mmCIF file with all atom_site columns, C-alpha atoms in Angstrom:
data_model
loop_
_atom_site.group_PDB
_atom_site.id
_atom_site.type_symbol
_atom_site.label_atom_id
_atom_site.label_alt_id
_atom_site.label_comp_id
_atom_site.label_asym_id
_atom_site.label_entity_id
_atom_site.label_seq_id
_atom_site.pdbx_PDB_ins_code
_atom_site.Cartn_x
_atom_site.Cartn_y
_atom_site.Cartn_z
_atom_site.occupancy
_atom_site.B_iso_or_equiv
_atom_site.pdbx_formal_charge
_atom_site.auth_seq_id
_atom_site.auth_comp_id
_atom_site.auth_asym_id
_atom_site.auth_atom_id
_atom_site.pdbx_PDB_model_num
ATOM 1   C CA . UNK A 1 1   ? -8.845 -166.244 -14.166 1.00 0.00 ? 30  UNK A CA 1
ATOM 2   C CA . UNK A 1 2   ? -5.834 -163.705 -15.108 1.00 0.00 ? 31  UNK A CA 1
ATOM 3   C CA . UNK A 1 3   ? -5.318 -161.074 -12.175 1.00 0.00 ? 32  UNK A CA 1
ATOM 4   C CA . UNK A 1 4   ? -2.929 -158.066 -12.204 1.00 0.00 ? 33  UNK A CA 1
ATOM 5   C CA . UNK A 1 5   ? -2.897 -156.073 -9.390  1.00 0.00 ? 34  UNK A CA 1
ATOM 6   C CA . UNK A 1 6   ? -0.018 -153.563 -9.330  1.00 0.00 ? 35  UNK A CA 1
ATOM 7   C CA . UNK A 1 7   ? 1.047  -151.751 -6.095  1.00 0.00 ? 36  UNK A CA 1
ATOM 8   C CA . UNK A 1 8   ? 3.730  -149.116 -4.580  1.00 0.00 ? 37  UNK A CA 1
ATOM 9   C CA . UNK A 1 9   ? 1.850  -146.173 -5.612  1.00 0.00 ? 38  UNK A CA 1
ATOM 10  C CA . UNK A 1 10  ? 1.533  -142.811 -3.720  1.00 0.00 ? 39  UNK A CA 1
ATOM 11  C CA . UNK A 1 11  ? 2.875  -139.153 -3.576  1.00 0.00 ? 40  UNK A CA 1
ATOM 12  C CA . UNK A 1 12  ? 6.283  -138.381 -3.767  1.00 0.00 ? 41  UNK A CA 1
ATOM 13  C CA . UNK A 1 13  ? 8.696  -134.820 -4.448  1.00 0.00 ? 42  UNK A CA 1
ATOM 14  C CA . UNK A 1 14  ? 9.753  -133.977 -7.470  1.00 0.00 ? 43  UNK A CA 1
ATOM 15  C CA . UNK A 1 15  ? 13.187 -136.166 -7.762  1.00 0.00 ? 44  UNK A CA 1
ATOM 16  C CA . UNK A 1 16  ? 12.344 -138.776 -5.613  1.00 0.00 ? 45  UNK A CA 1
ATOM 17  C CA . UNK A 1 17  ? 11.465 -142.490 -6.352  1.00 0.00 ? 46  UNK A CA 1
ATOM 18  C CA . UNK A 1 18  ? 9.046  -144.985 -6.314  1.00 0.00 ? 47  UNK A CA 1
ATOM 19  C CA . UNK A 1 19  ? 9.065  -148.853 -7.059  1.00 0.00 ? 48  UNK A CA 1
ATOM 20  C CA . UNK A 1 20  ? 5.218  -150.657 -8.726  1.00 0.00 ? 49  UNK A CA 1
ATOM 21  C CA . UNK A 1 21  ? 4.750  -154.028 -8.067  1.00 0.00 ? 50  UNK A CA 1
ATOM 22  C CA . UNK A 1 22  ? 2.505  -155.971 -10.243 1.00 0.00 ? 51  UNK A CA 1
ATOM 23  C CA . UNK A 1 23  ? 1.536  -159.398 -9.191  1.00 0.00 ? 52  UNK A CA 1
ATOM 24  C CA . UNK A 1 24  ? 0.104  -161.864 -11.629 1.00 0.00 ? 53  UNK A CA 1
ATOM 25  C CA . UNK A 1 25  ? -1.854 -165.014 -10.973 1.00 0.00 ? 54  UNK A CA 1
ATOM 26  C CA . UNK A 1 26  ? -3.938 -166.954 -12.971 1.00 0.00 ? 55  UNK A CA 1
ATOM 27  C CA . UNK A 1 27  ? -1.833 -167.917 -15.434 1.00 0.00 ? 56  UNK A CA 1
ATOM 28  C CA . UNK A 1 28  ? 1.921  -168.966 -16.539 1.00 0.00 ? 57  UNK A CA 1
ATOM 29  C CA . UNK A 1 29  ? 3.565  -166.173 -16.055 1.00 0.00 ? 58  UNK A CA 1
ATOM 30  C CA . UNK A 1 30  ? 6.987  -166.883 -16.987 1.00 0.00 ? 59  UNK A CA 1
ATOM 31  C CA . UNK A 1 31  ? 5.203  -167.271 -20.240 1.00 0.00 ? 60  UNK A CA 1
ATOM 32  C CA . UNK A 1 32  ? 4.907  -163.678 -20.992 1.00 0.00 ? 61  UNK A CA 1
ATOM 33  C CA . UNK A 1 33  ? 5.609  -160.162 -22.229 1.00 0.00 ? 62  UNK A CA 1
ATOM 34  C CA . UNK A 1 34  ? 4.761  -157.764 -19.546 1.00 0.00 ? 63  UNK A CA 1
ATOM 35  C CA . UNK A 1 35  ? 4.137  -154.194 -19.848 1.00 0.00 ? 64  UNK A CA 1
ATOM 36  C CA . UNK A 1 36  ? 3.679  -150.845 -17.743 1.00 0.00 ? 65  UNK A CA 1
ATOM 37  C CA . UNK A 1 37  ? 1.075  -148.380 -19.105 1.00 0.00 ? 66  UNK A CA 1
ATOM 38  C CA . UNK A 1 38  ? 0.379  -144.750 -18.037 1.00 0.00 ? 67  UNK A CA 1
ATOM 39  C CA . UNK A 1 39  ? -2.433 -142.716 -18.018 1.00 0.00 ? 68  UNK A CA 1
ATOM 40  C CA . UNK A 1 40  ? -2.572 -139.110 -16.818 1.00 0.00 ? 69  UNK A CA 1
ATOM 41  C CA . UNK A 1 41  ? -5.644 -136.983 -16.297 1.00 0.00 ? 70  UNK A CA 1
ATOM 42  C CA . UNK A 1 42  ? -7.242 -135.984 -20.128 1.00 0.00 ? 71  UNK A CA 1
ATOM 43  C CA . UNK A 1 43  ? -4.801 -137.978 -22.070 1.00 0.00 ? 72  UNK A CA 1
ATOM 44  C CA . UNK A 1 44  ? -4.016 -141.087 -23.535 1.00 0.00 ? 73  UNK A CA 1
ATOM 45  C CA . UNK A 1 45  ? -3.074 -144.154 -22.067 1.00 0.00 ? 74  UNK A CA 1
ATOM 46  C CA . UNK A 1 46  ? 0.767  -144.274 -23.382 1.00 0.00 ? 75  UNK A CA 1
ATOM 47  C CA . UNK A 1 47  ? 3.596  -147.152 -22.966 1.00 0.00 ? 76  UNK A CA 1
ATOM 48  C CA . UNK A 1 48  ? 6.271  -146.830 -20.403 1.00 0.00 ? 77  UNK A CA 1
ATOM 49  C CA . UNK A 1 49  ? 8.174  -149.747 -20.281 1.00 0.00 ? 78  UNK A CA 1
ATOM 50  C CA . UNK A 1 50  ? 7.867  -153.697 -21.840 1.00 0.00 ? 79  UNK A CA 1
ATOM 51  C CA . UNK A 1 51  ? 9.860  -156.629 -20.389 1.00 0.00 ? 80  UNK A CA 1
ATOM 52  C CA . UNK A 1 52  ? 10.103 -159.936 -22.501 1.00 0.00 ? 81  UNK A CA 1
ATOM 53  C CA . UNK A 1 53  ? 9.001  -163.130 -20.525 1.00 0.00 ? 82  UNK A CA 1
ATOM 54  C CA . UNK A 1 54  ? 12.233 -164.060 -19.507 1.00 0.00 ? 83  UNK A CA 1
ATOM 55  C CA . UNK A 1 55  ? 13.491 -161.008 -18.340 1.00 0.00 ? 84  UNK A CA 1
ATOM 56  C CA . UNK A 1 56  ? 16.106 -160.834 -21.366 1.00 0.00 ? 85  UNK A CA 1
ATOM 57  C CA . UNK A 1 57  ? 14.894 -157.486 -22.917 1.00 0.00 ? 86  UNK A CA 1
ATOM 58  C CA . UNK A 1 58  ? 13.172 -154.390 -22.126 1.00 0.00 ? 87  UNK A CA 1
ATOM 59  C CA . UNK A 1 59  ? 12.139 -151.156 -23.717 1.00 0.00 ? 88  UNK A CA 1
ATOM 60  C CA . UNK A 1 60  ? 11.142 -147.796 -22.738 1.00 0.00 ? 89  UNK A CA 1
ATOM 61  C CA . UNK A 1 61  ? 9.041  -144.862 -23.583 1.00 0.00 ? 90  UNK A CA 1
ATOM 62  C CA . UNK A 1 62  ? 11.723 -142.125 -24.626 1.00 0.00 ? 91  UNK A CA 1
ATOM 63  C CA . UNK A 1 63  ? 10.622 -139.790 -22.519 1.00 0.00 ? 92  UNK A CA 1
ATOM 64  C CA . UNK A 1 64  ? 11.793 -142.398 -19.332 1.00 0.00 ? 93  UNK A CA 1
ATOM 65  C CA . UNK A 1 65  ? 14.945 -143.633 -20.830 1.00 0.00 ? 94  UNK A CA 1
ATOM 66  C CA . UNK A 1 66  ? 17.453 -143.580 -17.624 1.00 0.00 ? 95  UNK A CA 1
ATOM 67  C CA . UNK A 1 67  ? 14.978 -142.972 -15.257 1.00 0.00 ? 96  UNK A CA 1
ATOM 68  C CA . UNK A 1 68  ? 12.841 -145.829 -14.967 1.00 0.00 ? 97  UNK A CA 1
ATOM 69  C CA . UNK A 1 69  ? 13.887 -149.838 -15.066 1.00 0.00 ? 98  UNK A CA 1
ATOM 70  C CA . UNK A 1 70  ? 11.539 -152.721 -15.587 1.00 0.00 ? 99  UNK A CA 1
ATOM 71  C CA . UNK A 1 71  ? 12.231 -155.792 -14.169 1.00 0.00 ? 100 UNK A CA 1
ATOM 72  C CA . UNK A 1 72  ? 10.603 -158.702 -13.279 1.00 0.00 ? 101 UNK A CA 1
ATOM 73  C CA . UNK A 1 73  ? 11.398 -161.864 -10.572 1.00 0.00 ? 102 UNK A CA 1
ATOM 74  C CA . UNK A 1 74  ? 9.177  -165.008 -12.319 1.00 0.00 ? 103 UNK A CA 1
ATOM 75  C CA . UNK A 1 75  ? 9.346  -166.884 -9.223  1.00 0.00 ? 104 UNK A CA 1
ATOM 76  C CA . UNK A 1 76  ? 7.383  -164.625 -7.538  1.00 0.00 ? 105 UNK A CA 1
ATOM 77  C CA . UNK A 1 77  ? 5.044  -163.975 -10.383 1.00 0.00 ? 106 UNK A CA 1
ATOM 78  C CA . UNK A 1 78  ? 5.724  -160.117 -10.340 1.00 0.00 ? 107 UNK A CA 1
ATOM 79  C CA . UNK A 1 79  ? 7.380  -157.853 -12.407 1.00 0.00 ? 108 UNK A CA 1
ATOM 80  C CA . UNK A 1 80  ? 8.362  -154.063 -11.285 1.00 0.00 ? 109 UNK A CA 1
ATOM 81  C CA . UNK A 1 81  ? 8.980  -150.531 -12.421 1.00 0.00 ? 110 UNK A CA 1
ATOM 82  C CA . UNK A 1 82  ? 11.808 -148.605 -10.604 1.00 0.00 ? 111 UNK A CA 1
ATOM 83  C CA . UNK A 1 83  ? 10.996 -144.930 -10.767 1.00 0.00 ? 112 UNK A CA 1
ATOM 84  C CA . UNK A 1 84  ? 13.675 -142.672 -10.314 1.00 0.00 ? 113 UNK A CA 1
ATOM 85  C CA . UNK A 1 85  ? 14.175 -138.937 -10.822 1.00 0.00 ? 114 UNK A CA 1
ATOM 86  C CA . UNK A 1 86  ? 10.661 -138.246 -10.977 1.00 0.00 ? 115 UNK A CA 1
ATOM 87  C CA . UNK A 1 87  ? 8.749  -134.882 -12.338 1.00 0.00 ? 116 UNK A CA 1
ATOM 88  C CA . UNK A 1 88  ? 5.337  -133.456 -12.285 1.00 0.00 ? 117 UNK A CA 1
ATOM 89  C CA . UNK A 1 89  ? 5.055  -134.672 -15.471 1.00 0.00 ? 118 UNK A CA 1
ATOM 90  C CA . UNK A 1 90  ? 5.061  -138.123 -14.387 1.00 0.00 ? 119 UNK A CA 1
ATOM 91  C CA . UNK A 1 91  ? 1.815  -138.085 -12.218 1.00 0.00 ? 120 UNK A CA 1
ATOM 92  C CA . UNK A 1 92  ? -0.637 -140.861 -13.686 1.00 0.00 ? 121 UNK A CA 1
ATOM 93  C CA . UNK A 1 93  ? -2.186 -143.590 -13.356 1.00 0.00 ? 122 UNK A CA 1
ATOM 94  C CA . UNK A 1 94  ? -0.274 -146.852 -13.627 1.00 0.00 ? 123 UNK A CA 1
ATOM 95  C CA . UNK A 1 95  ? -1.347 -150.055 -15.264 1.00 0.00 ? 124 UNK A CA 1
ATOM 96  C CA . UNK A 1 96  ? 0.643  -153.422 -15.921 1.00 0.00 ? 125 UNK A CA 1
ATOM 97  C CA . UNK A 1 97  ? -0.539 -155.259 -18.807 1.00 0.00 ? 126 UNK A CA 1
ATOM 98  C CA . UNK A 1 98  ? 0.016  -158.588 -20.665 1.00 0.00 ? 127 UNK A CA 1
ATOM 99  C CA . UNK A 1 99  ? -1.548 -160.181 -23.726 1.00 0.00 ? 128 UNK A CA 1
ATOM 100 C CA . UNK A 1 100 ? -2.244 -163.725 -24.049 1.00 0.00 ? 129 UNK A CA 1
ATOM 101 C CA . UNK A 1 101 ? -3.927 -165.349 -27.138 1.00 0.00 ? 130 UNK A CA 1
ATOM 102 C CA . UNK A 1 102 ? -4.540 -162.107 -28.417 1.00 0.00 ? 131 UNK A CA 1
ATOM 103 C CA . UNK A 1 103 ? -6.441 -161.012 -25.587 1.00 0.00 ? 132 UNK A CA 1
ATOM 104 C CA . UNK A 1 104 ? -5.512 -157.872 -23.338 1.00 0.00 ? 133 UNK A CA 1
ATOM 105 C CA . UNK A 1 105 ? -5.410 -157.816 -19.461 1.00 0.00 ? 134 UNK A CA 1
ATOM 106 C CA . UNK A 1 106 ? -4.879 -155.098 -17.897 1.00 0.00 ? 135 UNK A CA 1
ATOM 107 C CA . UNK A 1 107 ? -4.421 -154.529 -13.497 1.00 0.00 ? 136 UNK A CA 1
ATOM 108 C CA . UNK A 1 108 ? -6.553 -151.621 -11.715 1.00 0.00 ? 137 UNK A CA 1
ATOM 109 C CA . UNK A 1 109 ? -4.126 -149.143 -11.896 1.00 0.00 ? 138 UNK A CA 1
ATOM 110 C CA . UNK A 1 110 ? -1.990 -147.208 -8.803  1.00 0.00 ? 139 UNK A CA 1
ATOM 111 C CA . UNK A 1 111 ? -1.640 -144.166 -8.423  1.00 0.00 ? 140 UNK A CA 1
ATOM 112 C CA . UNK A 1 112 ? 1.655  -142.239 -8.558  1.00 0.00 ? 141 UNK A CA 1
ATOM 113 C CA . UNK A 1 113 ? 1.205  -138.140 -7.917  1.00 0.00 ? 142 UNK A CA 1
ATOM 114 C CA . UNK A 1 114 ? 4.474  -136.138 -7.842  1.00 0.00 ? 143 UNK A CA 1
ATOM 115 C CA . UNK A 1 115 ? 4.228  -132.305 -6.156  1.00 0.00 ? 144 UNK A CA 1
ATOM 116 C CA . UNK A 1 116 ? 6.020  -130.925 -3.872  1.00 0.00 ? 145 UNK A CA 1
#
């Protein structure tokens, strides 16, 4: 069956970095779209960052527009999100996410908290 499980979670300062990790198995997954959700405490889940299947384009949230990358390495089934420059703000929980036939998957989450 699909699996996501992201990694590279944790506490960091306020203008440090962090790199996620989401490994898929399960199915192809050169195949597909890949995103990175966010979820802080008593809002929304919201869209960071999408990656198309082959790597060739990405988007971001507005908000993480020259902070963050997405990329992804298909041979090892994993795509990543490079955190840089990171606030307060940021703290949430993060999910990767890819829809096939329709159908959502979605990892457990990791954690990324950001005090000093």
């Amino acid at each position: 069956q699909v699996q996501l499980v992201e990694s590279g979670g944790g506490l960091v300062q306020p203008g440090g970095s962090l790199r996620l990790s989401c490994a898929g198995s399960g199915f192809t997954f050169s195949s597909y779209d890949m995103r990175w959700y966010r979820q802080a405490p008593g809002k929304e889940r919201e869209l960071v960052a999408f990656i198309t299947a082959t790597g060739g384009t990405t988007n971001y949230a507005d908000s993480m527009k020259g902070r963050f990358t997405i990329s992804r390495d298909n041979a090892q089934n994993t795509v990543y999100l490079q955190m840089n420059s990171l606030k307060p703000e940021d703290t949430a929980v993060y999910y990767c996410n890819t829809k096939i036939w329709l159908r959502e998957y979605w990892g457990q989450g990791t954690q990324v908290t950001v005090s000093s």
